[in-house]
Short mmCIF file of C-alpha atoms in Angstrom, two decimals:
data_model
loop_
_atom_site.label_atom_id
_atom_site.label_comp_id
_atom_site.label_asym_id
_atom_site.label_seq_id
_atom_site.Cartn_x
_atom_site.Cartn_y
_atom_site.Cartn_z
CA MET A 1 17.03 -45.12 -36.68
CA GLU A 2 13.74 -43.54 -35.82
CA ASN A 3 13.71 -39.81 -35.46
CA ILE A 4 12.31 -39.14 -32.00
CA LEU A 5 11.41 -35.63 -33.01
CA THR A 6 8.98 -36.69 -35.71
CA THR A 7 7.39 -39.83 -34.26
CA GLY A 8 5.36 -40.17 -31.05
CA PHE A 9 6.43 -36.86 -29.58
CA ASP A 10 3.60 -34.61 -28.43
CA ILE A 11 4.58 -30.95 -28.14
CA TRP A 12 1.67 -30.39 -25.78
CA ILE A 13 3.30 -32.64 -23.19
CA LEU A 14 6.26 -30.30 -23.22
CA ILE A 15 3.94 -27.32 -22.90
CA LYS A 16 2.11 -28.99 -20.02
CA ALA A 17 5.42 -29.60 -18.26
CA LEU A 18 6.40 -25.97 -18.80
CA ALA A 19 3.03 -24.78 -17.48
CA LEU A 20 3.39 -26.90 -14.36
CA ILE A 21 6.89 -25.58 -13.74
CA ILE A 22 5.67 -21.98 -14.10
CA LEU A 23 2.66 -22.60 -11.86
CA GLY A 24 4.92 -24.32 -9.35
CA MET A 25 7.12 -21.24 -9.25
CA TYR A 26 4.00 -19.13 -8.88
CA LEU A 27 3.07 -21.21 -5.83
CA VAL A 28 6.31 -20.06 -4.23
CA PHE A 29 5.41 -16.47 -5.08
CA ALA A 30 1.95 -16.92 -3.54
CA PHE A 31 3.58 -18.25 -0.38
CA VAL A 32 5.93 -15.26 -0.31
CA ILE A 33 2.88 -12.97 -0.43
CA THR A 34 1.56 -14.62 2.74
CA ARG A 35 4.93 -13.96 4.39
CA GLN A 36 4.81 -10.38 3.15
CA VAL A 37 1.40 -9.83 4.75
CA LYS A 38 2.64 -11.41 7.98
CA LEU A 39 5.60 -9.01 7.98
CA MET A 40 3.30 -6.04 7.34
CA THR A 41 0.77 -6.97 10.03
CA SER A 42 3.50 -7.63 12.61
CA THR A 43 5.05 -4.22 11.90
CA LEU A 44 1.78 -2.28 11.83
CA ARG A 45 -1.55 -2.94 13.48
CA LEU A 46 -4.02 -0.96 11.44
CA GLY A 47 -7.23 -2.85 12.08
CA PHE A 48 -7.13 -4.71 8.77
CA ASP A 49 -4.79 -7.50 9.86
CA GLY A 50 -7.34 -10.33 9.74
CA PRO A 51 -8.80 -9.54 6.31
CA ALA A 52 -5.31 -8.96 4.86
CA LYS A 53 -4.17 -12.39 6.06
CA ILE A 54 -7.36 -14.03 4.78
CA LEU A 55 -6.81 -12.36 1.41
CA SER A 56 -3.27 -13.70 1.16
CA TYR A 57 -4.31 -17.23 2.16
CA LEU A 58 -7.21 -17.20 -0.29
CA HIS A 59 -4.78 -16.23 -3.01
CA LEU A 60 -2.48 -19.10 -2.00
CA VAL A 61 -5.39 -21.56 -2.08
CA PHE A 62 -6.38 -20.21 -5.51
CA ALA A 63 -2.81 -20.78 -6.72
CA VAL A 64 -2.85 -24.36 -5.43
CA LEU A 65 -6.18 -25.02 -7.15
CA VAL A 66 -4.90 -23.65 -10.46
CA PHE A 67 -1.81 -25.86 -10.18
CA LEU A 68 -3.95 -28.92 -9.48
CA ALA A 69 -6.27 -27.98 -12.34
CA ALA A 70 -3.29 -27.79 -14.69
CA LEU A 71 -2.01 -31.14 -13.41
CA VAL A 72 -5.33 -32.89 -13.98
CA ILE A 73 -6.83 -31.12 -16.97
CA LEU A 74 -3.84 -30.54 -19.24
CA MET B 1 -14.15 50.11 10.21
CA PRO B 2 -13.71 46.39 9.29
CA ASP B 3 -10.26 44.79 9.56
CA VAL B 4 -8.43 44.76 6.23
CA PHE B 5 -5.83 42.29 7.48
CA VAL B 6 -5.51 40.31 10.68
CA SER B 7 -2.09 39.00 11.68
CA PRO B 8 -1.87 35.18 11.42
CA ASP B 9 -0.59 35.08 15.04
CA ARG B 10 -3.83 36.57 16.27
CA GLN B 11 -5.83 34.21 14.13
CA THR B 12 -3.95 31.22 15.56
CA HIS B 13 -4.66 32.21 19.12
CA LYS B 14 -8.33 32.67 18.30
CA GLY B 15 -9.45 29.57 16.54
CA THR B 16 -6.85 26.89 15.86
CA PRO B 17 -6.91 24.07 18.39
CA SER B 18 -3.48 23.14 19.69
CA PRO B 19 -2.28 19.57 19.51
CA GLN B 20 -1.77 19.57 23.30
CA LYS B 21 -5.40 20.47 23.88
CA ASN B 22 -6.64 17.70 21.61
CA LEU B 23 -4.56 14.93 23.14
CA THR B 24 -7.43 14.01 25.40
CA GLU B 25 -9.86 13.70 22.52
CA GLU B 26 -11.21 10.29 21.79
CA GLY B 27 -9.56 8.84 18.71
CA THR B 28 -11.30 7.90 15.51
CA LYS B 29 -10.94 4.66 13.68
CA LYS B 30 -11.19 4.89 9.94
CA LEU B 31 -9.91 1.75 8.27
CA PHE B 32 -9.17 3.19 4.84
CA SER B 33 -8.62 6.82 5.66
CA SER B 34 -5.53 8.62 4.38
CA PHE B 35 -5.67 11.31 7.05
CA ASN B 36 -6.39 9.94 10.50
CA LEU B 37 -6.17 12.34 13.44
CA TYR B 38 -5.70 10.73 16.85
CA PRO B 39 -6.42 7.27 15.46
CA SER B 40 -7.60 4.59 17.84
CA GLY B 41 -6.81 0.91 17.53
CA ILE B 42 -3.64 1.67 15.58
CA ASP B 43 -0.18 0.58 16.66
CA PHE B 44 3.33 -0.04 15.35
CA GLU B 45 6.03 -2.36 16.63
CA THR B 46 8.49 0.25 17.97
CA ARG B 47 5.96 2.39 19.83
CA GLU B 48 6.77 3.04 23.48
CA ASP B 49 4.06 2.83 26.14
CA LYS B 50 3.83 6.56 26.79
CA GLU B 51 4.04 7.48 23.13
CA LYS B 52 0.72 8.43 21.56
CA ILE B 53 -0.05 8.49 17.86
CA ILE B 54 -1.34 11.90 16.88
CA LEU B 55 -1.57 11.59 13.13
CA MET B 56 -1.51 8.68 10.73
CA LEU B 57 -1.16 9.39 7.02
CA ARG B 58 -1.01 7.40 3.86
CA GLN B 59 -1.05 8.40 0.23
CA HIS B 60 -4.22 9.94 -1.15
CA PRO B 61 -6.63 7.27 -2.45
CA VAL B 62 -6.31 8.68 -5.97
CA VAL B 63 -2.91 6.97 -6.29
CA ASN B 64 -4.83 3.67 -6.44
CA VAL B 65 -6.60 4.62 -9.67
CA LYS B 66 -3.75 3.28 -11.80
CA TRP B 67 -3.70 -0.26 -10.43
CA ILE B 68 -7.50 -0.42 -10.13
CA PHE B 69 -7.90 0.61 -13.76
CA THR B 70 -5.24 -1.87 -14.87
CA THR B 71 -6.91 -4.64 -12.87
CA LEU B 72 -10.28 -3.95 -14.50
CA LEU B 73 -8.59 -4.00 -17.89
CA LEU B 74 -6.85 -7.29 -17.14
CA LEU B 75 -10.12 -8.88 -16.02
CA THR B 76 -11.42 -8.50 -19.57
CA GLY B 77 -8.41 -10.36 -21.02
CA PRO B 78 -9.90 -13.88 -21.28
CA THR B 79 -13.00 -12.40 -22.90
CA PHE B 80 -10.91 -10.85 -25.66
CA LEU B 81 -8.89 -14.05 -26.06
CA SER B 82 -12.08 -16.03 -26.69
CA ILE B 83 -13.51 -13.33 -28.98
CA PHE B 84 -10.39 -13.43 -31.17
CA GLY B 85 -10.52 -17.22 -31.24
CA ILE B 86 -7.19 -17.84 -29.51
CA PHE B 87 -8.73 -20.52 -27.28
CA SER B 88 -10.10 -22.45 -30.26
CA LEU B 89 -6.51 -23.02 -31.46
CA LEU B 90 -5.60 -24.81 -28.21
CA PRO B 91 -6.41 -28.35 -27.08
CA GLU B 92 -9.29 -28.94 -24.72
CA GLY B 93 -8.57 -27.86 -21.16
CA PHE B 94 -5.90 -25.31 -22.00
CA SER B 95 -8.42 -22.49 -22.25
CA LEU B 96 -9.73 -23.15 -18.74
CA VAL B 97 -6.25 -23.34 -17.21
CA ILE B 98 -5.10 -20.20 -19.04
CA THR B 99 -8.21 -18.33 -17.88
CA LEU B 100 -7.70 -19.42 -14.27
CA ALA B 101 -4.01 -18.51 -14.40
CA TRP B 102 -4.84 -15.12 -15.92
CA TYR B 103 -7.29 -14.32 -13.10
CA LEU B 104 -4.76 -15.60 -10.57
CA VAL B 105 -2.07 -13.21 -11.76
CA THR B 106 -4.61 -10.37 -11.95
CA SER B 107 -5.66 -11.01 -8.34
CA ALA B 108 -2.01 -10.95 -7.25
CA TYR B 109 -1.49 -7.63 -9.02
CA ALA B 110 -4.57 -6.15 -7.31
CA ILE B 111 -3.57 -7.50 -3.89
CA GLU B 112 -0.06 -6.09 -4.21
CA GLY B 113 -1.44 -2.71 -5.35
CA PHE B 114 -3.73 -2.53 -2.33
CA LEU B 115 -1.13 -3.72 0.18
CA ASN B 116 1.44 -1.23 -1.08
CA TRP B 117 -1.02 1.62 -0.56
CA TYR B 118 -2.52 0.45 2.72
CA PHE B 119 0.62 -0.49 4.63
CA ASN B 120 2.96 2.29 3.50
CA VAL B 121 2.09 4.82 6.18
CA TYR B 122 3.44 7.87 7.95
CA PHE B 123 3.04 8.48 11.68
CA VAL B 124 3.34 11.62 13.74
CA THR B 125 3.47 10.80 17.44
CA THR B 126 4.05 12.80 20.59
CA GLU B 127 7.75 11.99 20.30
CA GLU B 128 8.74 11.36 16.69
CA ILE B 129 7.83 11.14 13.06
CA ILE B 130 7.92 7.74 11.40
CA ASP B 131 7.96 6.66 7.76
CA VAL B 132 7.15 2.98 7.19
CA ASP B 133 8.01 1.60 3.74
CA PHE B 134 7.57 -1.93 2.46
CA PHE B 135 9.34 -2.72 -0.80
CA ASN B 136 10.39 -5.70 -2.96
CA LEU B 137 7.90 -8.12 -1.36
CA LEU B 138 9.82 -8.78 1.84
CA GLY B 139 11.76 -5.53 2.28
CA LYS B 140 10.94 -3.13 5.11
CA ARG B 141 12.34 0.27 5.98
CA VAL B 142 11.25 2.23 9.05
CA SER B 143 12.68 5.75 9.26
CA VAL B 144 12.35 7.61 12.56
CA ALA B 145 13.23 11.12 13.69
CA ASP B 146 12.55 12.77 17.02
CA LEU B 147 10.32 15.83 16.96
CA ASP B 148 13.04 18.00 18.46
CA LYS B 149 15.32 17.09 15.55
CA ILE B 150 12.93 18.58 12.98
CA GLN B 151 14.40 21.75 11.56
CA ASP B 152 12.16 22.72 8.69
CA VAL B 153 8.80 21.70 7.25
CA SER B 154 7.58 22.57 3.76
CA TYR B 155 4.90 21.27 1.44
CA SER B 156 4.08 21.23 -2.25
CA THR B 157 1.24 20.25 -4.52
CA HIS B 158 1.70 19.33 -8.16
CA GLY B 159 -0.52 19.44 -11.19
CA VAL B 160 -4.22 19.81 -11.71
CA LEU B 161 -5.12 16.66 -9.81
CA GLY B 162 -3.04 17.63 -6.78
CA THR B 163 -4.60 21.06 -6.67
CA VAL B 164 -8.17 19.92 -7.24
CA LEU B 165 -8.04 16.99 -4.84
CA ASN B 166 -5.73 18.77 -2.38
CA PHE B 167 -2.92 16.29 -2.02
CA GLY B 168 0.84 16.72 -2.25
CA ASP B 169 4.20 16.17 -0.62
CA VAL B 170 5.42 17.33 2.77
CA GLN B 171 9.19 17.69 3.05
CA ILE B 172 10.70 17.59 6.51
CA GLN B 173 14.32 18.54 7.12
CA THR B 174 15.81 17.00 10.25
CA ALA B 175 19.06 16.95 12.17
CA ALA B 176 18.72 13.18 12.54
CA GLU B 177 20.66 10.51 10.66
CA ILE B 178 18.09 10.70 7.88
CA THR B 179 18.18 14.37 6.99
CA GLU B 180 15.05 14.50 4.88
CA PHE B 181 11.67 12.88 5.27
CA ARG B 182 9.14 13.08 2.51
CA PHE B 183 5.48 12.33 3.07
CA GLU B 184 4.46 11.69 -0.53
CA SER B 185 1.02 12.39 -2.02
CA VAL B 186 -0.66 12.88 1.35
CA PRO B 187 -4.02 14.64 1.67
CA SER B 188 -4.12 18.24 2.89
CA PRO B 189 -0.34 18.78 2.90
CA GLU B 190 -0.69 22.36 4.16
CA ARG B 191 -2.64 21.07 7.15
CA VAL B 192 0.02 18.44 7.84
CA ALA B 193 2.79 21.05 7.59
CA LYS B 194 0.98 23.38 9.96
CA PHE B 195 0.30 20.50 12.32
CA LEU B 196 4.00 19.62 12.41
CA ASP B 197 4.93 23.28 12.96
CA ASP B 198 2.58 23.45 15.94
CA LEU B 199 3.97 20.19 17.33
CA ILE B 200 7.56 21.37 17.02
CA ASP B 201 6.65 24.49 18.99
CA LYS B 202 4.90 22.44 21.67
CA TYR B 203 7.43 19.67 22.08
#
Protein backbone atom coordinates (compact mmCIF):
# COMPACT_ATOMS: atom_id res chain seq x y z
CA MET A 1 0.00 0.00 0.00
CA GLU A 2 1.36 3.36 -0.96
CA ASN A 3 2.24 5.67 1.86
CA ILE A 4 0.27 8.85 1.22
CA LEU A 5 2.64 10.79 3.41
CA THR A 6 5.68 10.14 1.25
CA THR A 7 4.26 10.17 -2.28
CA GLY A 8 2.48 13.01 -4.08
CA PHE A 9 1.81 15.06 -0.98
CA ASP A 10 2.91 18.68 -1.15
CA ILE A 11 3.34 20.30 2.26
CA TRP A 12 2.97 23.71 0.65
CA ILE A 13 -0.64 22.92 -0.23
CA LEU A 14 -1.30 22.43 3.44
CA ILE A 15 0.48 25.69 4.23
CA LYS A 16 -1.53 27.48 1.56
CA ALA A 17 -4.75 26.13 3.06
CA LEU A 18 -3.64 27.27 6.51
CA ALA A 19 -2.75 30.72 5.17
CA LEU A 20 -6.14 31.07 3.54
CA ILE A 21 -7.91 30.05 6.73
CA ILE A 22 -5.91 32.60 8.74
CA LEU A 23 -6.51 35.34 6.16
CA GLY A 24 -10.19 34.43 6.09
CA MET A 25 -10.35 34.87 9.85
CA TYR A 26 -8.51 38.16 9.45
CA LEU A 27 -11.22 39.27 7.02
CA VAL A 28 -13.72 38.86 9.85
CA PHE A 29 -11.47 40.94 12.10
CA ALA A 30 -11.23 43.65 9.43
CA PHE A 31 -15.02 43.70 9.19
CA VAL A 32 -15.26 44.00 12.98
CA ILE A 33 -12.99 47.06 12.80
CA THR A 34 -15.48 48.73 10.45
CA ARG A 35 -18.24 47.98 12.97
CA GLN A 36 -16.04 49.37 15.74
CA VAL A 37 -15.56 52.64 13.86
CA LYS A 38 -19.30 52.83 13.19
CA LEU A 39 -19.96 52.39 16.91
CA MET A 40 -17.41 55.07 17.78
CA THR A 41 -18.71 57.61 15.24
CA SER A 42 -22.33 57.04 16.27
CA THR A 43 -21.42 57.61 19.93
CA LEU A 44 -19.21 60.64 19.34
CA ARG A 45 -19.18 63.22 16.58
CA LEU A 46 -15.70 64.68 16.68
CA GLY A 47 -15.29 65.92 13.14
CA PHE A 48 -13.20 62.95 12.04
CA ASP A 49 -16.09 60.58 11.30
CA GLY A 50 -15.65 60.47 7.52
CA PRO A 51 -11.90 59.87 7.46
CA ALA A 52 -12.19 57.26 10.25
CA LYS A 53 -14.79 55.31 8.24
CA ILE A 54 -12.73 55.61 5.06
CA LEU A 55 -9.70 54.31 6.94
CA SER A 56 -11.60 51.27 8.20
CA TYR A 57 -13.03 50.48 4.75
CA LEU A 58 -9.62 50.88 3.11
CA HIS A 59 -8.24 48.41 5.63
CA LEU A 60 -11.07 45.98 4.81
CA VAL A 61 -10.38 46.32 1.07
CA PHE A 62 -6.67 45.73 1.74
CA ALA A 63 -7.55 42.57 3.68
CA VAL A 64 -9.71 41.32 0.81
CA LEU A 65 -6.92 42.00 -1.69
CA VAL A 66 -4.38 40.12 0.43
CA PHE A 67 -6.78 37.16 0.69
CA LEU A 68 -7.29 37.14 -3.08
CA ALA A 69 -3.54 37.45 -3.61
CA ALA A 70 -2.96 34.43 -1.39
CA LEU A 71 -5.68 32.50 -3.23
CA VAL A 72 -4.17 33.22 -6.64
CA ILE A 73 -0.44 33.42 -6.02
CA LEU A 74 0.18 30.65 -3.48
CA MET B 1 6.10 98.76 49.48
CA PRO B 2 5.48 95.89 46.98
CA ASP B 3 3.11 93.06 47.93
CA VAL B 4 4.96 90.05 49.33
CA PHE B 5 1.93 87.80 49.00
CA VAL B 6 -1.47 88.30 47.44
CA SER B 7 -4.34 86.05 48.53
CA PRO B 8 -5.42 83.63 45.76
CA ASP B 9 -9.04 84.84 46.22
CA ARG B 10 -8.04 88.34 45.20
CA GLN B 11 -6.06 87.01 42.28
CA THR B 12 -9.07 85.00 41.08
CA HIS B 13 -11.35 88.01 41.10
CA LYS B 14 -8.78 90.02 39.19
CA GLY B 15 -7.76 87.96 36.23
CA THR B 16 -9.28 84.51 35.89
CA PRO B 17 -12.22 84.39 33.49
CA SER B 18 -15.21 82.53 34.86
CA PRO B 19 -16.75 79.69 32.90
CA GLN B 20 -20.11 81.52 32.93
CA LYS B 21 -18.57 84.56 31.27
CA ASN B 22 -16.98 82.47 28.53
CA LEU B 23 -20.10 80.52 27.61
CA THR B 24 -20.87 83.02 24.90
CA GLU B 25 -17.44 82.69 23.33
CA GLU B 26 -17.27 81.18 19.92
CA GLY B 27 -15.98 77.62 20.10
CA THR B 28 -12.81 76.35 18.52
CA LYS B 29 -12.49 73.28 16.41
CA LYS B 30 -9.23 71.45 16.72
CA LEU B 31 -9.45 67.98 15.26
CA PHE B 32 -6.53 66.40 17.10
CA SER B 33 -6.33 68.56 20.17
CA SER B 34 -6.19 66.98 23.62
CA PHE B 35 -7.47 70.08 25.38
CA ASN B 36 -10.40 71.69 23.61
CA LEU B 37 -12.16 74.56 25.36
CA TYR B 38 -15.70 75.31 24.16
CA PRO B 39 -15.29 73.02 21.15
CA SER B 40 -17.52 73.57 18.16
CA GLY B 41 -18.80 70.85 15.87
CA ILE B 42 -18.47 68.26 18.62
CA ASP B 43 -21.35 66.16 19.90
CA PHE B 44 -22.14 62.95 21.77
CA GLU B 45 -25.20 60.73 21.61
CA THR B 46 -26.65 61.46 25.07
CA ARG B 47 -26.31 65.25 24.96
CA GLU B 48 -29.49 67.18 25.68
CA ASP B 49 -30.45 70.21 23.60
CA LYS B 50 -29.71 72.80 26.25
CA GLU B 51 -26.51 71.12 27.38
CA LYS B 52 -23.34 72.78 26.11
CA ILE B 53 -19.91 71.20 25.96
CA ILE B 54 -17.44 73.34 27.83
CA LEU B 55 -14.34 71.18 27.74
CA MET B 56 -13.31 68.17 25.73
CA LEU B 57 -10.20 66.26 26.79
CA ARG B 58 -8.30 63.26 25.60
CA GLN B 59 -4.99 61.80 26.63
CA HIS B 60 -1.86 63.81 25.90
CA PRO B 61 -0.47 63.03 22.41
CA VAL B 62 2.71 61.64 23.97
CA VAL B 63 0.81 58.44 24.85
CA ASN B 64 0.82 57.67 21.12
CA VAL B 65 4.61 57.45 20.97
CA LYS B 66 4.59 53.78 21.92
CA TRP B 67 2.33 52.52 19.13
CA ILE B 68 3.84 54.91 16.56
CA PHE B 69 7.34 53.68 17.38
CA THR B 70 6.21 50.05 17.27
CA THR B 71 4.50 50.64 13.92
CA LEU B 72 7.65 52.15 12.42
CA LEU B 73 9.62 49.18 13.72
CA LEU B 74 7.15 46.70 12.26
CA LEU B 75 7.30 48.43 8.87
CA THR B 76 10.95 47.42 8.61
CA GLY B 77 10.12 43.74 9.21
CA PRO B 78 9.94 42.52 5.58
CA THR B 79 13.22 44.31 4.87
CA PHE B 80 14.97 42.35 7.60
CA LEU B 81 13.34 39.11 6.47
CA SER B 82 14.76 39.58 2.97
CA ILE B 83 18.16 40.67 4.31
CA PHE B 84 18.44 37.49 6.39
CA GLY B 85 17.38 35.40 3.40
CA ILE B 86 14.18 34.01 4.91
CA PHE B 87 12.24 34.70 1.71
CA SER B 88 14.74 32.76 -0.41
CA LEU B 89 13.84 29.59 1.53
CA LEU B 90 10.18 29.87 0.49
CA PRO B 91 8.53 29.01 -2.84
CA GLU B 92 7.78 31.76 -5.31
CA GLY B 93 4.84 33.94 -4.29
CA PHE B 94 5.06 33.28 -0.58
CA SER B 95 7.35 36.25 0.00
CA LEU B 96 4.88 38.65 -1.61
CA VAL B 97 1.91 37.30 0.34
CA ILE B 98 3.84 37.33 3.62
CA THR B 99 4.95 40.92 2.99
CA LEU B 100 1.40 42.03 2.20
CA ALA B 101 0.03 40.24 5.25
CA TRP B 102 2.74 41.79 7.43
CA TYR B 103 1.84 45.31 6.27
CA LEU B 104 -1.85 44.49 6.70
CA VAL B 105 -1.40 43.52 10.35
CA THR B 106 0.85 46.55 10.91
CA SER B 107 -1.81 48.86 9.48
CA ALA B 108 -4.43 47.30 11.77
CA TYR B 109 -2.18 47.85 14.78
CA ALA B 110 -1.66 51.51 13.81
CA ILE B 111 -5.37 52.08 13.15
CA GLU B 112 -6.34 50.56 16.50
CA GLY B 113 -3.69 52.65 18.29
CA PHE B 114 -5.02 55.85 16.74
CA LEU B 115 -8.70 55.02 17.28
CA ASN B 116 -8.10 54.15 20.93
CA TRP B 117 -6.47 57.53 21.51
CA TYR B 118 -8.82 59.63 19.40
CA PHE B 119 -12.17 58.29 20.53
CA ASN B 120 -11.49 57.79 24.24
CA VAL B 121 -12.49 61.25 25.42
CA TYR B 122 -13.64 63.14 28.48
CA PHE B 123 -16.31 65.83 28.40
CA VAL B 124 -17.18 68.57 30.84
CA THR B 125 -20.53 70.12 30.00
CA THR B 126 -22.77 72.67 31.66
CA GLU B 127 -24.55 69.81 33.42
CA GLU B 128 -22.25 66.82 33.86
CA ILE B 129 -18.90 65.20 33.38
CA ILE B 130 -18.64 62.29 30.97
CA ASP B 131 -16.01 59.62 30.45
CA VAL B 132 -16.31 57.72 27.16
CA ASP B 133 -14.32 54.48 26.91
CA PHE B 134 -14.15 52.04 24.03
CA PHE B 135 -12.56 48.68 24.80
CA ASN B 136 -12.22 45.16 23.36
CA LEU B 137 -13.10 46.22 19.79
CA LEU B 138 -16.86 46.48 20.26
CA GLY B 139 -17.13 47.39 23.95
CA LYS B 140 -18.31 50.82 25.05
CA ARG B 141 -18.63 52.38 28.48
CA VAL B 142 -20.02 55.87 29.05
CA SER B 143 -19.77 57.10 32.64
CA VAL B 144 -21.74 60.20 33.60
CA ALA B 145 -21.99 62.27 36.76
CA ASP B 146 -23.90 65.49 37.34
CA LEU B 147 -21.83 68.52 38.26
CA ASP B 148 -23.68 68.94 41.54
CA LYS B 149 -22.65 65.41 42.52
CA ILE B 150 -18.95 66.24 42.35
CA GLN B 151 -17.48 66.32 45.83
CA ASP B 152 -13.75 66.61 45.36
CA VAL B 153 -11.29 67.26 42.55
CA SER B 154 -7.57 66.51 42.72
CA TYR B 155 -4.79 66.10 40.19
CA SER B 156 -1.38 64.48 39.93
CA THR B 157 1.53 64.38 37.55
CA HIS B 158 4.02 61.52 37.41
CA GLY B 159 7.60 61.22 36.32
CA VAL B 160 9.90 63.38 34.29
CA LEU B 161 7.78 63.23 31.15
CA GLY B 162 4.61 64.22 32.98
CA THR B 163 6.34 67.15 34.61
CA VAL B 164 8.15 68.36 31.50
CA LEU B 165 5.19 67.98 29.15
CA ASN B 166 2.63 68.97 31.80
CA PHE B 167 0.22 66.08 31.66
CA GLY B 168 -1.24 63.92 34.40
CA ASP B 169 -4.36 62.49 36.00
CA VAL B 170 -7.37 64.32 37.39
CA GLN B 171 -9.27 62.40 40.06
CA ILE B 172 -12.88 63.38 40.67
CA GLN B 173 -14.81 62.07 43.66
CA THR B 174 -18.56 62.07 43.18
CA ALA B 175 -21.71 61.16 45.06
CA ALA B 176 -23.03 59.45 41.93
CA GLU B 177 -23.24 55.72 41.26
CA ILE B 178 -19.67 55.82 40.00
CA THR B 179 -17.84 57.32 42.93
CA GLU B 180 -14.57 58.10 41.20
CA PHE B 181 -13.79 59.45 37.77
CA ARG B 182 -10.25 59.54 36.53
CA PHE B 183 -9.20 61.65 33.58
CA GLU B 184 -5.96 59.88 32.72
CA SER B 185 -2.88 61.51 31.18
CA VAL B 186 -4.69 64.70 30.22
CA PRO B 187 -2.80 67.91 29.41
CA SER B 188 -2.63 70.68 32.01
CA PRO B 189 -4.27 68.70 34.83
CA GLU B 190 -4.02 71.63 37.25
CA ARG B 191 -5.96 73.77 34.79
CA VAL B 192 -8.61 71.08 34.41
CA ALA B 193 -8.91 70.73 38.20
CA LYS B 194 -9.27 74.46 38.65
CA PHE B 195 -11.78 74.59 35.82
CA LEU B 196 -13.89 71.91 37.50
CA ASP B 197 -13.64 73.71 40.85
CA ASP B 198 -14.92 76.90 39.25
CA LEU B 199 -17.74 75.02 37.53
CA ILE B 200 -18.83 73.34 40.74
CA ASP B 201 -19.03 76.75 42.41
CA LYS B 202 -21.04 78.17 39.51
CA TYR B 203 -23.45 75.31 38.97
